[in-house]
Amino acid sequence: MTLIWSKACFQTETIFDRSSGGGSDMANVAAKREISSAESEELSREAKRAKGDNKNGEESGNEPEWKNILSTFTTSSVLSDSAREKIMFLHGKIAGDEAVVVLEKTPIREDSLAELFKDSKLRLDMRNDIYSSYRLQAPPHLNEIKTTVVCPATEKHVKKYRRQESFLVEETGDDYRSITLPYVQQQSLSLQWVYNILEKKAEAERVVYDDPDPEVGFVLLPDLKWDQKQVDDLYLIAIARQKDIKSLRDLSSEHLPLLHNIFHKGKAAILERYNLPASKLRVYLHYQPSYYHLHVHFTKLGHDAPGCGVERAHLLADVIQNLQADPQFYRTRTLWFPLRADDGLLGRFKEAGRL
Ligand code: M7G
């Protein structure tokens, strides 16, 4: 069953401005038009806010602003899309800056059904015996598109979203130190968004739980991928306060108190806020992650979250047990993970003759 919680809770979900134009504006993403320099400056400011200046349009304490920073988005390519998942990843430009835009149709919510049936227009496509098919035109507010903007986007962001063939890589502890670590130190995506969260400079009103302890503390909040409209696709992340743990590979038994704390307090906070028991949660770390600052994913069991497959996700419960059995487990064991064809790290493994 779909659970819905307070308006105050889901009003805080938008970290990027969105268009009140909804679907029709989004459908025009490929349309190019000239813009004046004043308009361009305004859009650039908007893009910077979207990038990291961290206000979510609620400064006034009212409804989020509905500005259309995408009205001048020019598409250069569709990076990937899925008709089944109703999602499209686009590469293009906003006011001269490289941008990645993700458009995703949102699930139908149980609490909106009455309004949907009452206020929609229905057009018959075909009828045959007891079978009929219609097009239902819902009121715009029930037909939104979750829109994520990365701007200015780097080449690494563009690669992250481009559909690519993947290869499974085998990494020994030595491979990590000689191939992966040097690459990660040179090439990782910026962690500014993580520091903004830890320092309450961004998404502060979205935080579900905050443990300020510098050793075992963490911040738990909704993941960028979750629109918070229904618990069915719940997705939160717990970001460790310690800044020097890049990934699973850095963990040793000395981090057990931190991992226990995230595991137990994270689950308790989710039970309290969303009424979802631990038995309904998948709690895991990615290896390789995209962002090399320790964080833990909490997703609802049954929700097919991207990256929850066995080739990338490591259950936190297993991680804890492995470290209890062997304090250096993740520093010494061979780990397997998928890399995309155009990932620079894959190139390094090939150069080293490891693939
Ligand atoms: P990951 O395992 O490093 O990489 O997870 P992945 O993106 O390939 O899964 C990082 C997680 O942080 C992902 O689930 C992202 O959706 C999420 N995330 C990324 N950014 C830039 C943000 C952000 O600005 N805010 C929030 N709340 N989550 C983010």
mmCIF file of C-alpha atoms and ligand atoms in Angstrom:
data_model
loop_
_atom_site.group_PDB
_atom_site.id
_atom_site.type_symbol
_atom_site.label_atom_id
_atom_site.label_comp_id
_atom_site.label_asym_id
_atom_site.label_seq_id
_atom_site.Cartn_x
_atom_site.Cartn_y
_atom_site.Cartn_z
ATOM 1 C CA MET A 1 0.000 0.000 0.000
ATOM 2 C CA THR A 2 1.194 3.507 -0.771
ATOM 3 C CA LEU A 3 1.724 5.606 2.324
ATOM 4 C CA ILE A 4 1.578 9.355 2.248
ATOM 5 C CA TRP A 5 2.794 11.697 4.920
ATOM 6 C CA SER A 6 2.470 15.342 5.753
ATOM 7 C CA LYS A 7 2.487 18.130 3.181
ATOM 8 C CA ALA A 8 5.175 19.892 5.206
ATOM 9 C CA CYS A 9 7.364 16.876 4.601
ATOM 10 C CA PHE A 10 7.002 16.629 0.857
ATOM 11 C CA GLN A 11 7.016 20.351 0.180
ATOM 12 C CA THR A 12 10.700 20.268 1.003
ATOM 13 C CA GLU A 13 11.612 17.847 -1.759
ATOM 14 C CA THR A 14 12.711 20.201 -4.521
ATOM 15 C CA ILE A 15 16.356 21.175 -4.609
ATOM 16 C CA PHE A 16 16.175 22.495 -8.128
ATOM 17 C CA ASP A 17 13.656 24.966 -9.434
ATOM 18 C CA ARG A 18 10.991 23.413 -11.576
ATOM 19 C CA SER A 19 8.724 24.627 -14.291
ATOM 20 C CA SER A 20 5.069 25.237 -13.706
ATOM 21 C CA GLY A 21 4.782 24.438 -17.404
ATOM 22 C CA GLY A 22 5.142 20.774 -16.450
ATOM 23 C CA GLY A 23 5.020 18.195 -19.189
ATOM 24 C CA SER A 24 4.522 20.445 -22.204
ATOM 25 C CA ASP A 25 7.618 22.545 -21.472
ATOM 26 C CA MET A 26 9.626 19.440 -20.827
ATOM 27 C CA ALA A 27 8.549 18.033 -24.158
ATOM 28 C CA ASN A 28 10.094 21.046 -25.816
ATOM 29 C CA VAL A 29 13.577 20.509 -24.438
ATOM 30 C CA ALA A 30 14.951 20.149 -27.953
ATOM 31 C CA ALA A 31 13.625 23.538 -29.049
ATOM 32 C CA LYS A 32 16.370 26.112 -29.444
ATOM 33 C CA ARG A 33 15.828 29.853 -29.124
ATOM 34 C CA GLU A 34 17.939 32.942 -28.898
ATOM 35 C CA ILE A 35 18.118 34.604 -25.478
ATOM 36 C CA SER A 36 18.940 38.143 -24.527
ATOM 37 C CA SER A 37 21.999 38.810 -22.362
ATOM 38 C CA ALA A 38 19.841 39.903 -19.403
ATOM 39 C CA GLU A 39 17.866 36.713 -19.688
ATOM 40 C CA SER A 40 21.088 34.787 -20.033
ATOM 41 C CA GLU A 41 22.474 36.297 -16.810
ATOM 42 C CA GLU A 42 19.290 35.455 -14.976
ATOM 43 C CA LEU A 43 19.426 31.901 -16.264
ATOM 44 C CA SER A 44 23.058 31.619 -15.320
ATOM 45 C CA ARG A 45 22.182 32.734 -11.793
ATOM 46 C CA GLU A 46 19.405 30.173 -11.729
ATOM 47 C CA ALA A 47 21.771 27.508 -13.005
ATOM 48 C CA LYS A 48 24.256 28.396 -10.260
ATOM 49 C CA ARG A 49 21.526 28.104 -7.662
ATOM 50 C CA ALA A 50 20.599 24.767 -9.113
ATOM 51 C CA LYS A 51 24.282 23.843 -9.023
ATOM 52 C CA GLY A 52 24.950 24.410 -5.373
ATOM 53 C CA ASP A 53 23.921 27.672 -3.917
ATOM 54 C CA ASN A 54 21.509 25.482 -2.198
ATOM 55 C CA LYS A 55 18.292 27.349 -1.724
ATOM 56 C CA ASN A 56 15.325 25.296 -2.771
ATOM 57 C CA GLY A 57 13.002 28.126 -3.563
ATOM 58 C CA GLU A 58 11.494 28.190 -0.091
ATOM 59 C CA GLU A 59 13.378 31.112 1.339
ATOM 60 C CA SER A 60 10.128 32.957 1.771
ATOM 61 C CA GLY A 61 8.670 30.024 3.682
ATOM 62 C CA ASN A 62 5.978 29.691 1.017
ATOM 63 C CA GLU A 63 5.533 27.285 -1.863
ATOM 64 C CA PRO A 64 8.697 26.521 -3.846
ATOM 65 C CA GLU A 65 9.224 28.880 -6.785
ATOM 66 C CA TRP A 66 8.233 27.576 -10.203
ATOM 67 C CA LYS A 67 10.800 29.153 -12.484
ATOM 68 C CA ASN A 68 11.560 27.556 -15.781
ATOM 69 C CA ILE A 69 15.342 27.382 -15.979
ATOM 70 C CA LEU A 70 14.813 24.766 -18.671
ATOM 71 C CA SER A 71 13.056 27.050 -21.144
ATOM 72 C CA THR A 72 16.377 27.584 -22.932
ATOM 73 C CA PHE A 73 17.745 24.103 -22.464
ATOM 74 C CA THR A 74 19.074 22.916 -25.796
ATOM 75 C CA THR A 75 19.460 19.181 -26.185
ATOM 76 C CA SER A 76 22.612 17.881 -27.810
ATOM 77 C CA SER A 77 21.917 14.189 -27.213
ATOM 78 C CA VAL A 78 19.755 11.671 -25.443
ATOM 79 C CA LEU A 79 22.239 9.877 -23.184
ATOM 80 C CA SER A 80 19.832 7.052 -22.405
ATOM 81 C CA ASP A 81 16.152 6.414 -21.936
ATOM 82 C CA SER A 82 13.718 3.711 -20.950
ATOM 83 C CA ALA A 83 10.122 3.537 -22.082
ATOM 84 C CA ARG A 84 9.368 0.998 -19.342
ATOM 85 C CA GLU A 85 10.854 3.114 -16.557
ATOM 86 C CA LYS A 86 9.578 6.311 -18.193
ATOM 87 C CA ILE A 87 12.870 8.080 -17.776
ATOM 88 C CA MET A 88 15.132 10.038 -20.130
ATOM 89 C CA PHE A 89 18.676 11.350 -19.546
ATOM 90 C CA LEU A 90 19.595 14.320 -21.721
ATOM 91 C CA HIS A 91 22.820 16.177 -22.403
ATOM 92 C CA GLY A 92 22.683 19.786 -23.513
ATOM 93 C CA LYS A 93 23.279 23.369 -22.479
ATOM 94 C CA ILE A 94 21.582 25.875 -20.195
ATOM 95 C CA ALA A 95 22.663 29.457 -20.831
ATOM 96 C CA GLY A 96 25.992 28.322 -22.247
ATOM 97 C CA ASP A 97 26.765 25.830 -19.456
ATOM 98 C CA GLU A 98 26.968 22.097 -20.041
ATOM 99 C CA ALA A 99 23.983 20.402 -18.411
ATOM 100 C CA VAL A 100 22.545 16.980 -17.769
ATOM 101 C CA VAL A 101 18.779 16.854 -17.344
ATOM 102 C CA VAL A 102 16.913 13.792 -16.116
ATOM 103 C CA LEU A 103 13.174 13.609 -16.799
ATOM 104 C CA GLU A 104 11.199 10.940 -14.987
ATOM 105 C CA LYS A 105 7.456 10.396 -14.922
ATOM 106 C CA THR A 106 6.303 10.009 -11.337
ATOM 107 C CA PRO A 107 4.236 7.077 -10.018
ATOM 108 C CA ILE A 108 0.460 7.302 -9.666
ATOM 109 C CA ARG A 109 -0.381 8.037 -6.037
ATOM 110 C CA GLU A 110 -3.191 6.285 -4.250
ATOM 111 C CA ASP A 111 -4.214 9.450 -2.401
ATOM 112 C CA SER A 112 -4.747 11.311 -5.680
ATOM 113 C CA LEU A 113 -7.031 8.732 -7.319
ATOM 114 C CA ALA A 114 -10.322 10.357 -6.379
ATOM 115 C CA GLU A 115 -9.194 13.703 -7.803
ATOM 116 C CA LEU A 116 -7.682 11.985 -10.848
ATOM 117 C CA PHE A 117 -10.951 10.272 -11.748
ATOM 118 C CA LYS A 118 -13.063 13.321 -10.963
ATOM 119 C CA ASP A 119 -11.061 16.030 -12.735
ATOM 120 C CA SER A 120 -9.514 14.264 -15.748
ATOM 121 C CA LYS A 121 -10.709 14.213 -19.340
ATOM 122 C CA LEU A 122 -11.126 10.809 -20.896
ATOM 123 C CA ARG A 123 -10.822 10.144 -24.645
ATOM 124 C CA LEU A 124 -11.767 6.829 -26.129
ATOM 125 C CA ASP A 125 -9.134 5.154 -28.329
ATOM 126 C CA MET A 126 -10.945 1.931 -29.088
ATOM 127 C CA ARG A 127 -13.686 -0.350 -27.845
ATOM 128 C CA ASN A 128 -14.138 -4.036 -28.615
ATOM 129 C CA ASP A 129 -16.615 -6.226 -26.762
ATOM 130 C CA ILE A 130 -15.819 -5.854 -23.039
ATOM 131 C CA TYR A 131 -12.433 -4.183 -23.768
ATOM 132 C CA SER A 132 -11.822 -0.473 -24.155
ATOM 133 C CA SER A 133 -8.769 1.748 -24.119
ATOM 134 C CA TYR A 134 -8.646 5.466 -23.297
ATOM 135 C CA ARG A 135 -6.281 8.370 -23.001
ATOM 136 C CA LEU A 136 -6.733 10.063 -19.681
ATOM 137 C CA GLN A 137 -5.685 13.698 -19.496
ATOM 138 C CA ALA A 138 -4.952 14.382 -15.836
ATOM 139 C CA PRO A 139 -4.862 17.843 -14.218
ATOM 140 C CA PRO A 140 -1.272 19.191 -14.546
ATOM 141 C CA HIS A 141 -0.478 18.891 -10.827
ATOM 142 C CA LEU A 142 -1.245 15.185 -10.954
ATOM 143 C CA ASN A 143 0.925 14.697 -14.008
ATOM 144 C CA GLU A 144 4.314 16.075 -12.983
ATOM 145 C CA ILE A 145 7.718 15.044 -14.256
ATOM 146 C CA LYS A 146 10.496 14.726 -11.678
ATOM 147 C CA THR A 147 13.316 16.750 -13.163
ATOM 148 C CA THR A 148 16.912 16.638 -12.028
ATOM 149 C CA VAL A 149 19.400 19.177 -13.346
ATOM 150 C CA VAL A 150 23.193 18.950 -13.100
ATOM 151 C CA CYS A 151 24.637 22.276 -14.245
ATOM 152 C CA PRO A 152 27.408 22.993 -14.939
ATOM 153 C CA ALA A 153 27.937 19.297 -15.674
ATOM 154 C CA THR A 154 31.387 17.795 -16.159
ATOM 155 C CA GLU A 155 32.345 15.183 -18.752
ATOM 156 C CA LYS A 156 32.224 12.622 -15.934
ATOM 157 C CA HIS A 157 28.565 13.434 -15.259
ATOM 158 C CA VAL A 158 27.771 13.028 -18.950
ATOM 159 C CA LYS A 159 29.529 9.645 -19.015
ATOM 160 C CA LYS A 160 27.752 8.537 -15.822
ATOM 161 C CA TYR A 161 24.367 8.856 -17.501
ATOM 162 C CA ARG A 162 25.272 7.643 -21.009
ATOM 163 C CA ARG A 163 24.053 4.175 -21.868
ATOM 164 C CA GLN A 164 27.115 1.993 -22.059
ATOM 165 C CA GLU A 165 28.130 -1.595 -22.173
ATOM 166 C CA SER A 166 29.518 -2.712 -18.785
ATOM 167 C CA PHE A 167 32.408 -5.009 -17.881
ATOM 168 C CA LEU A 168 32.961 -6.824 -14.608
ATOM 169 C CA VAL A 169 36.345 -5.944 -13.135
ATOM 170 C CA GLU A 170 38.263 -8.007 -10.573
ATOM 171 C CA GLU A 171 40.217 -5.834 -8.145
ATOM 172 C CA THR A 172 42.676 -7.273 -5.621
ATOM 173 C CA GLY A 173 43.848 -5.214 -2.648
ATOM 174 C CA ASP A 174 47.044 -4.482 -4.588
ATOM 175 C CA ASP A 175 45.062 -3.449 -7.696
ATOM 176 C CA TYR A 176 43.167 -1.026 -5.505
ATOM 177 C CA ARG A 177 46.345 0.608 -4.243
ATOM 178 C CA SER A 178 48.199 0.648 -7.596
ATOM 179 C CA ILE A 179 45.338 1.277 -10.092
ATOM 180 C CA THR A 180 42.094 2.425 -8.477
ATOM 181 C CA LEU A 181 43.317 4.686 -5.691
ATOM 182 C CA PRO A 182 45.590 6.869 -7.879
ATOM 183 C CA TYR A 183 42.758 7.184 -10.427
ATOM 184 C CA VAL A 184 40.188 8.093 -7.774
ATOM 185 C CA GLN A 185 42.534 10.678 -6.264
ATOM 186 C CA GLN A 186 42.871 12.385 -9.690
ATOM 187 C CA GLN A 187 39.467 11.933 -11.247
ATOM 188 C CA SER A 188 36.637 11.829 -8.719
ATOM 189 C CA LEU A 189 33.466 13.862 -8.924
ATOM 190 C CA SER A 190 33.361 16.871 -6.612
ATOM 191 C CA LEU A 191 32.117 16.251 -3.066
ATOM 192 C CA GLN A 192 30.892 19.816 -2.575
ATOM 193 C CA TRP A 193 27.256 18.693 -2.394
ATOM 194 C CA VAL A 194 28.214 16.296 0.439
ATOM 195 C CA TYR A 195 29.982 19.023 2.429
ATOM 196 C CA ASN A 196 27.019 21.359 1.855
ATOM 197 C CA ILE A 197 24.756 18.772 3.486
ATOM 198 C CA LEU A 198 27.113 18.113 6.414
ATOM 199 C CA GLU A 199 27.504 21.845 7.024
ATOM 200 C CA LYS A 200 23.762 22.506 6.661
ATOM 201 C CA LYS A 201 24.364 24.759 3.660
ATOM 202 C CA ALA A 202 22.018 22.687 1.507
ATOM 203 C CA GLU A 203 19.005 20.447 1.954
ATOM 204 C CA ALA A 204 18.956 21.245 5.697
ATOM 205 C CA GLU A 205 15.159 21.144 5.777
ATOM 206 C CA ARG A 206 15.162 17.686 4.168
ATOM 207 C CA VAL A 207 17.270 16.051 6.865
ATOM 208 C CA VAL A 208 15.485 13.121 8.501
ATOM 209 C CA TYR A 209 18.073 12.415 11.177
ATOM 210 C CA ASP A 210 21.311 14.123 12.203
ATOM 211 C CA ASP A 211 23.858 12.656 14.591
ATOM 212 C CA PRO A 212 26.497 15.386 15.096
ATOM 213 C CA ASP A 213 29.164 13.145 16.679
ATOM 214 C CA PRO A 214 32.407 13.687 14.676
ATOM 215 C CA GLU A 215 33.420 10.002 14.904
ATOM 216 C CA VAL A 216 30.219 7.986 14.566
ATOM 217 C CA GLY A 217 27.819 10.728 13.434
ATOM 218 C CA PHE A 218 25.996 10.946 10.097
ATOM 219 C CA VAL A 219 23.247 12.812 8.287
ATOM 220 C CA LEU A 220 20.291 10.828 6.942
ATOM 221 C CA LEU A 221 18.216 12.455 4.205
ATOM 222 C CA PRO A 222 16.222 11.675 1.061
ATOM 223 C CA ASP A 223 18.350 10.753 -1.918
ATOM 224 C CA LEU A 224 18.283 13.013 -4.974
ATOM 225 C CA LYS A 225 16.590 10.176 -6.861
ATOM 226 C CA TRP A 226 13.531 10.078 -4.555
ATOM 227 C CA ASP A 227 10.669 12.546 -4.973
ATOM 228 C CA GLN A 228 9.291 11.634 -1.510
ATOM 229 C CA LYS A 229 5.744 11.391 -2.806
ATOM 230 C CA GLN A 230 5.298 7.741 -1.842
ATOM 231 C CA VAL A 231 7.078 5.304 0.445
ATOM 232 C CA ASP A 232 6.927 2.558 -2.207
ATOM 233 C CA ASP A 233 10.130 3.858 -3.791
ATOM 234 C CA LEU A 234 11.749 5.179 -0.592
ATOM 235 C CA TYR A 235 15.410 6.071 -1.062
ATOM 236 C CA LEU A 236 17.527 7.761 1.604
ATOM 237 C CA ILE A 237 21.256 8.127 2.085
ATOM 238 C CA ALA A 238 23.255 8.329 5.303
ATOM 239 C CA ILE A 239 26.367 10.459 4.879
ATOM 240 C CA ALA A 240 29.141 9.841 7.419
ATOM 241 C CA ARG A 241 30.512 12.890 9.227
ATOM 242 C CA GLN A 242 34.060 11.511 9.037
ATOM 243 C CA LYS A 243 35.591 12.942 5.881
ATOM 244 C CA ASP A 244 38.513 10.607 5.284
ATOM 245 C CA ILE A 245 36.689 7.370 4.426
ATOM 246 C CA LYS A 246 36.500 7.182 0.655
ATOM 247 C CA SER A 247 34.732 3.862 0.212
ATOM 248 C CA LEU A 248 34.305 0.279 1.374
ATOM 249 C CA ARG A 249 38.023 -0.241 0.703
ATOM 250 C CA ASP A 250 39.017 2.156 3.510
ATOM 251 C CA LEU A 251 36.902 0.385 6.124
ATOM 252 C CA SER A 252 38.462 -1.630 8.921
ATOM 253 C CA SER A 253 37.212 -2.849 12.292
ATOM 254 C CA GLU A 254 37.935 0.570 13.791
ATOM 255 C CA HIS A 255 34.927 1.822 11.805
ATOM 256 C CA LEU A 256 32.520 -0.714 13.310
ATOM 257 C CA PRO A 257 31.055 1.777 15.828
ATOM 258 C CA LEU A 258 30.306 4.159 12.948
ATOM 259 C CA LEU A 259 28.728 1.430 10.813
ATOM 260 C CA HIS A 260 26.644 0.107 13.732
ATOM 261 C CA ASN A 261 25.486 3.616 14.497
ATOM 262 C CA ILE A 262 24.395 4.299 10.905
ATOM 263 C CA PHE A 263 22.698 0.918 10.666
ATOM 264 C CA HIS A 264 20.713 1.088 13.896
ATOM 265 C CA LYS A 265 19.900 4.796 14.112
ATOM 266 C CA GLY A 266 19.187 4.985 10.375
ATOM 267 C CA LYS A 267 16.645 2.163 10.578
ATOM 268 C CA ALA A 268 15.077 3.630 13.744
ATOM 269 C CA ALA A 269 14.721 7.063 12.113
ATOM 270 C CA ILE A 270 13.062 5.540 9.036
ATOM 271 C CA LEU A 271 10.647 3.567 11.208
ATOM 272 C CA GLU A 272 9.704 6.709 13.085
ATOM 273 C CA ARG A 273 9.349 8.998 10.062
ATOM 274 C CA TYR A 274 7.949 6.642 7.424
ATOM 275 C CA ASN A 275 6.540 3.823 9.540
ATOM 276 C CA LEU A 276 8.686 1.361 7.588
ATOM 277 C CA PRO A 277 10.261 -1.464 9.637
ATOM 278 C CA ALA A 278 13.833 -2.686 9.151
ATOM 279 C CA SER A 279 12.485 -5.873 7.534
ATOM 280 C CA LYS A 280 11.349 -3.716 4.587
ATOM 281 C CA LEU A 281 14.713 -2.028 4.028
ATOM 282 C CA ARG A 282 17.708 -2.785 1.834
ATOM 283 C CA VAL A 283 20.704 -1.068 3.476
ATOM 284 C CA TYR A 284 23.911 -1.138 1.438
ATOM 285 C CA LEU A 285 27.068 0.527 0.149
ATOM 286 C CA HIS A 286 28.155 0.773 -3.470
ATOM 287 C CA TYR A 287 31.502 -0.379 -4.693
ATOM 288 C CA GLN A 288 32.635 1.455 -6.756
ATOM 289 C CA PRO A 289 30.644 4.490 -5.625
ATOM 290 C CA SER A 290 30.296 7.589 -7.782
ATOM 291 C CA TYR A 291 31.200 9.847 -4.846
ATOM 292 C CA TYR A 292 34.181 8.895 -2.680
ATOM 293 C CA HIS A 293 32.905 9.943 0.735
ATOM 294 C CA LEU A 294 31.425 7.165 2.872
ATOM 295 C CA HIS A 295 27.655 6.963 2.529
ATOM 296 C CA VAL A 296 25.058 4.231 2.942
ATOM 297 C CA HIS A 297 21.965 3.687 0.780
ATOM 298 C CA PHE A 298 18.595 2.874 2.398
ATOM 299 C CA THR A 299 16.022 1.726 -0.161
ATOM 300 C CA LYS A 300 12.688 -0.008 0.191
ATOM 301 C CA LEU A 301 12.772 -3.723 -0.426
ATOM 302 C CA GLY A 302 10.818 -4.391 -3.599
ATOM 303 C CA HIS A 303 11.794 -1.078 -5.161
ATOM 304 C CA ASP A 304 14.178 -1.875 -7.978
ATOM 305 C CA ALA A 305 16.541 1.009 -7.183
ATOM 306 C CA PRO A 306 19.345 1.640 -9.690
ATOM 307 C CA GLY A 307 22.594 0.060 -8.445
ATOM 308 C CA CYS A 308 21.020 -2.408 -6.010
ATOM 309 C CA GLY A 309 22.225 -5.476 -7.943
ATOM 310 C CA VAL A 310 24.751 -7.957 -6.534
ATOM 311 C CA GLU A 311 27.564 -6.669 -8.734
ATOM 312 C CA ARG A 312 27.606 -3.277 -7.011
ATOM 313 C CA ALA A 313 25.684 -3.346 -3.719
ATOM 314 C CA HIS A 314 27.206 -4.647 -0.457
ATOM 315 C CA LEU A 315 24.685 -5.110 2.352
ATOM 316 C CA LEU A 316 25.745 -3.137 5.411
ATOM 317 C CA ALA A 317 24.880 -6.140 7.620
ATOM 318 C CA ASP A 318 27.387 -8.255 5.639
ATOM 319 C CA VAL A 319 30.006 -5.503 5.738
ATOM 320 C CA ILE A 320 29.717 -5.365 9.531
ATOM 321 C CA GLN A 321 29.986 -9.139 9.885
ATOM 322 C CA ASN A 322 32.957 -9.344 7.515
ATOM 323 C CA LEU A 323 34.824 -6.678 9.491
ATOM 324 C CA GLN A 324 34.007 -8.448 12.754
ATOM 325 C CA ALA A 325 35.466 -11.667 11.337
ATOM 326 C CA ASP A 326 38.498 -9.996 9.743
ATOM 327 C CA PRO A 327 39.397 -6.411 10.710
ATOM 328 C CA GLN A 328 41.196 -5.889 7.356
ATOM 329 C CA PHE A 329 38.602 -7.694 5.190
ATOM 330 C CA TYR A 330 37.961 -4.874 2.728
ATOM 331 C CA ARG A 331 41.606 -3.854 2.492
ATOM 332 C CA THR A 332 42.812 -7.311 1.485
ATOM 333 C CA ARG A 333 40.004 -9.151 -0.340
ATOM 334 C CA THR A 334 39.390 -9.212 -4.056
ATOM 335 C CA LEU A 335 36.275 -7.244 -4.966
ATOM 336 C CA TRP A 336 34.308 -7.350 -8.230
ATOM 337 C CA PHE A 337 32.372 -4.461 -9.731
ATOM 338 C CA PRO A 338 31.048 -3.304 -13.098
ATOM 339 C CA LEU A 339 32.597 -0.450 -15.061
ATOM 340 C CA ARG A 340 31.181 1.194 -18.145
ATOM 341 C CA ALA A 341 33.041 0.983 -21.449
ATOM 342 C CA ASP A 342 34.031 4.662 -21.414
ATOM 343 C CA ASP A 343 35.029 4.783 -17.720
ATOM 344 C CA GLY A 344 38.621 5.942 -17.403
ATOM 345 C CA LEU A 345 39.167 3.437 -14.595
ATOM 346 C CA LEU A 346 38.392 0.606 -17.003
ATOM 347 C CA GLY A 347 41.127 1.992 -19.282
ATOM 348 C CA ARG A 348 43.570 1.879 -16.359
ATOM 349 C CA PHE A 349 42.717 -1.769 -15.640
ATOM 350 C CA LYS A 350 43.227 -2.581 -19.331
ATOM 351 C CA GLU A 351 46.575 -0.757 -19.431
ATOM 352 C CA ALA A 352 47.672 -2.734 -16.374
ATOM 353 C CA GLY A 353 46.738 -5.974 -18.144
ATOM 354 C CA ARG A 354 44.060 -6.739 -15.583
ATOM 355 C CA LEU A 355 41.229 -7.128 -18.088
HETATM 356 P P1 M7G B 1 26.990 6.531 -5.109
HETATM 357 O O1 M7G B 1 27.022 5.129 -4.663
HETATM 358 O O2 M7G B 1 28.236 7.347 -4.850
HETATM 359 O O3 M7G B 1 26.754 6.637 -6.643
HETATM 360 O O4 M7G B 1 25.755 7.188 -4.400
HETATM 361 P P2 M7G B 1 25.496 6.484 -7.610
HETATM 362 O O5 M7G B 1 25.019 7.898 -7.854
HETATM 363 O O6 M7G B 1 26.110 5.916 -8.850
HETATM 364 O O7 M7G B 1 24.525 5.607 -6.940
HETATM 365 C C1 M7G B 1 25.575 8.555 -4.265
HETATM 366 C C2 M7G B 1 24.118 8.805 -3.954
HETATM 367 O O8 M7G B 1 23.958 10.157 -3.643
HETATM 368 C C3 M7G B 1 23.223 8.494 -5.142
HETATM 369 O O9 M7G B 1 22.173 7.646 -4.743
HETATM 370 C C4 M7G B 1 22.758 9.865 -5.604
HETATM 371 O O10 M7G B 1 21.460 9.854 -6.151
HETATM 372 C C5 M7G B 1 22.828 10.671 -4.332
HETATM 373 N N1 M7G B 1 23.053 12.098 -4.565
HETATM 374 C C6 M7G B 1 23.887 12.647 -5.467
HETATM 375 N N2 M7G B 1 23.850 13.992 -5.360
HETATM 376 C C7 M7G B 1 24.645 14.899 -6.176
HETATM 377 C C8 M7G B 1 22.976 14.317 -4.364
HETATM 378 C C9 M7G B 1 22.533 15.547 -3.810
HETATM 379 O O11 M7G B 1 22.930 16.658 -4.178
HETATM 380 N N3 M7G B 1 21.625 15.447 -2.782
HETATM 381 C C10 M7G B 1 21.149 14.234 -2.338
HETATM 382 N N4 M7G B 1 20.261 14.246 -1.368
HETATM 383 N N5 M7G B 1 21.558 13.064 -2.861
HETATM 384 C C11 M7G B 1 22.475 13.102 -3.867
#
